[in-house]
CSV table of C-alpha atoms in Angstrom, one decimal:
chain,number,residue,atom,x,y,z
Y,1,THR,CA,-12.3,1.0,-0.5
Y,2,VAL,CA,-9.2,3.1,-0.9
Y,3,PHE,CA,-8.8,5.7,1.9
Y,4,THR,CA,-7.2,8.9,0.7
Y,5,ILE,CA,-6.0,12.1,2.3
Y,6,LYS,CA,-4.8,15.5,1.1
Y,7,PRO,CA,-1.2,16.7,1.2
Y,8,ALA,CA,-2.1,19.4,3.7
Y,9,ASP,CA,-3.6,17.0,6.2
Y,10,ILE,CA,-1.8,17.0,9.5
Y,11,VAL,CA,0.4,13.9,10.4
Y,12,GLY,CA,-1.4,13.4,13.8
Y,13,ALA,CA,-4.8,13.1,12.1
Y,14,VAL,CA,-3.3,10.8,9.4
Y,15,ALA,CA,-1.8,8.6,12.2
Y,16,GLU,CA,-5.3,8.4,13.8
Y,17,LEU,CA,-6.9,7.5,10.5
Y,18,LEU,CA,-4.4,4.7,9.9
Y,19,HIS,CA,-5.1,3.4,13.4
Y,20,SER,CA,-8.9,3.7,13.3
Y,21,ARG,CA,-9.2,2.1,9.9
Y,22,GLY,CA,-6.7,-0.6,10.7
Y,23,ILE,CA,-4.7,0.1,7.6
Y,24,GLY,CA,-1.0,0.6,6.9
Y,25,ALA,CA,-1.0,3.3,4.2
Y,26,LEU,CA,-3.0,6.1,2.7
Y,27,VAL,CA,-2.9,7.4,-0.8
Y,28,VAL,CA,-2.4,11.2,-1.0
Y,29,LEU,CA,-4.6,12.9,-3.6
Y,30,GLU,CA,-4.6,16.4,-5.0
Y,31,ALA,CA,-7.4,17.2,-7.4
Y,32,GLU,CA,-8.0,13.5,-8.1
Y,33,ARG,CA,-4.3,13.0,-8.9
Y,34,VAL,CA,-2.1,10.7,-6.8
Y,35,VAL,CA,0.8,12.8,-5.5
Y,36,GLY,CA,2.0,10.5,-2.8
Y,37,ILE,CA,1.5,7.7,-0.4
Y,38,VAL,CA,2.1,7.8,3.4
Y,39,SER,CA,2.6,4.7,5.5
Y,40,GLU,CA,3.1,3.9,9.1
Y,41,ARG,CA,6.8,3.7,8.3
Y,42,ASP,CA,6.8,7.3,7.1
Y,43,ILE,CA,5.2,8.4,10.3
Y,44,VAL,CA,7.8,6.6,12.4
Y,45,ARG,CA,10.6,8.2,10.4
Y,46,ALA,CA,8.9,11.6,10.9
Y,47,LEU,CA,8.8,11.1,14.6
Y,48,ALA,CA,12.4,9.8,14.7
Y,49,THR,CA,13.6,12.9,12.8
Y,50,HIS,CA,11.4,15.7,14.2
Y,51,GLY,CA,10.0,14.3,17.5
Y,52,PRO,CA,6.5,15.1,18.6
Y,53,GLU,CA,6.5,18.3,16.5
Y,54,ALA,CA,6.1,16.1,13.4
Y,55,MET,CA,2.6,15.3,14.5
Y,56,LYS,CA,1.6,18.9,13.8
Y,57,ARG,CA,3.1,19.2,10.3
Y,58,PRO,CA,1.5,18.4,7.0
Y,59,VAL,CA,1.8,14.9,5.6
Y,60,SER,CA,3.4,16.4,2.4
Y,61,ASP,CA,6.5,16.9,4.5
Y,62,TYR,CA,6.9,13.1,5.0
Y,63,MET,CA,4.9,11.3,2.3
Y,64,THR,CA,6.6,9.3,-0.4
Y,65,SER,CA,6.1,11.3,-3.5
Y,66,ASN,CA,7.9,9.0,-5.9
Y,67,VAL,CA,5.0,6.6,-6.0
Y,68,LEU,CA,5.2,3.2,-7.7
Y,69,PHE,CA,2.0,2.1,-9.2
Y,70,ALA,CA,0.4,-1.2,-10.1
Y,71,ASP,CA,-1.5,-1.8,-13.3
Y,72,PRO,CA,-4.7,-3.9,-13.1
Y,73,GLY,CA,-3.3,-6.3,-15.7
Y,74,GLU,CA,-0.1,-7.2,-13.7
Y,75,THR,CA,0.4,-10.6,-12.3
Y,76,VAL,CA,0.6,-11.4,-8.6
Y,77,ASP,CA,4.1,-12.7,-9.1
Y,78,SER,CA,5.2,-9.5,-10.8
Y,79,LEU,CA,3.8,-7.3,-8.1
Y,80,LEU,CA,5.3,-9.5,-5.3
Y,81,GLY,CA,8.7,-9.3,-7.0
Y,82,ARG,CA,8.6,-5.5,-7.3
Y,83,MET,CA,7.3,-5.0,-3.8
Y,84,THR,CA,10.0,-7.3,-2.4
Y,85,ASP,CA,12.8,-5.7,-4.4
Y,86,ARG,CA,11.8,-2.2,-3.4
Y,87,ARG,CA,10.9,-3.1,0.1
Y,88,ILE,CA,7.4,-1.6,-0.1
Y,89,ARG,CA,4.1,-2.9,1.3
Y,90,HIS,CA,1.5,-1.0,-0.7
Y,91,LEU,CA,0.9,-0.1,-4.4
Y,92,PRO,CA,-1.9,2.2,-5.6
Y,93,VAL,CA,-3.6,0.6,-8.6
Y,94,CYS,CA,-4.3,3.1,-11.5
Y,95,ARG,CA,-6.0,2.7,-14.8
Y,96,ALA,CA,-5.6,5.6,-17.3
Y,97,ASP,CA,-4.1,7.8,-14.6
Y,98,ARG,CA,-7.1,7.2,-12.3
Y,99,LEU,CA,-6.9,5.6,-8.9
Y,100,VAL,CA,-9.0,2.4,-8.9
Y,101,GLY,CA,-7.6,0.6,-5.8
Y,102,ILE,CA,-4.6,-0.3,-3.6
Y,103,VAL,CA,-2.9,-3.6,-3.1
Y,104,SER,CA,-0.9,-4.7,-0.1
Y,105,ILE,CA,1.8,-7.3,0.1
Y,106,GLY,CA,-0.5,-9.1,2.6
Y,107,ASP,CA,-3.3,-9.3,-0.1
Y,108,LEU,CA,-0.8,-10.8,-2.5
Y,109,VAL,CA,0.6,-13.3,0.0
Y,110,LYS,CA,-2.9,-14.4,0.9
Y,111,PHE,CA,-3.7,-15.0,-2.7
Y,112,LYS,CA,-0.6,-17.0,-3.3
Y,113,ILE,CA,-1.3,-19.2,-0.2
Y,114,SER,CA,-4.8,-19.9,-1.4
Y,115,GLU,CA,-3.5,-20.7,-4.9
Y,116,VAL,CA,-0.9,-23.2,-3.4
Y,117,GLU,CA,-3.6,-24.8,-1.2
Y,118,ALA,CA,-5.9,-25.2,-4.2
Y,119,GLU,CA,-3.1,-26.9,-6.1
Y,120,ALA,CA,-2.3,-29.2,-3.2
Y,121,ASP,CA,-6.0,-30.1,-2.9
Y,122,GLY,CA,-6.1,-30.9,-6.6
Y,123,LEU,CA,-3.1,-33.1,-6.4
Y,124,LYS,CA,-4.5,-34.9,-3.4
Y,125,ALA,CA,-7.7,-35.5,-5.2
Y,126,TYR,CA,-5.8,-36.7,-8.3
Y,127,ILE,CA,-3.7,-39.2,-6.3
Y,128,ALA,CA,-6.8,-40.5,-4.4
Y,129,ALA,CA,-8.6,-41.1,-7.7
Y,130,SER,CA,-5.6,-43.0,-9.2
């Protein structure tokens, strides 16, 4: 499930949604089109810049509007590299300009760990059979 919000949603409500859903970012949609992404980091920056008043302003004032996207066909290594280079933790996944998911760096790291564990188990089984 990808949780989305609108650009006019208030930062305080967005912070509550992030907390209640236990997620780190929300995709900002306007008429089914991705126009931004807002993360916990964006909210911290808003508070540091504008203090408590930031909580009453629209998320469009603080969201990242230059969104980087993932394509469903991209490799885990490619996505990890891009996210690490850009220092971002979430990428909306789009197919034909349509939002189909979101991937976090945590999702990718979990996948890589399971891949390495499976490879180690395979090597152990190979050595034991030799």
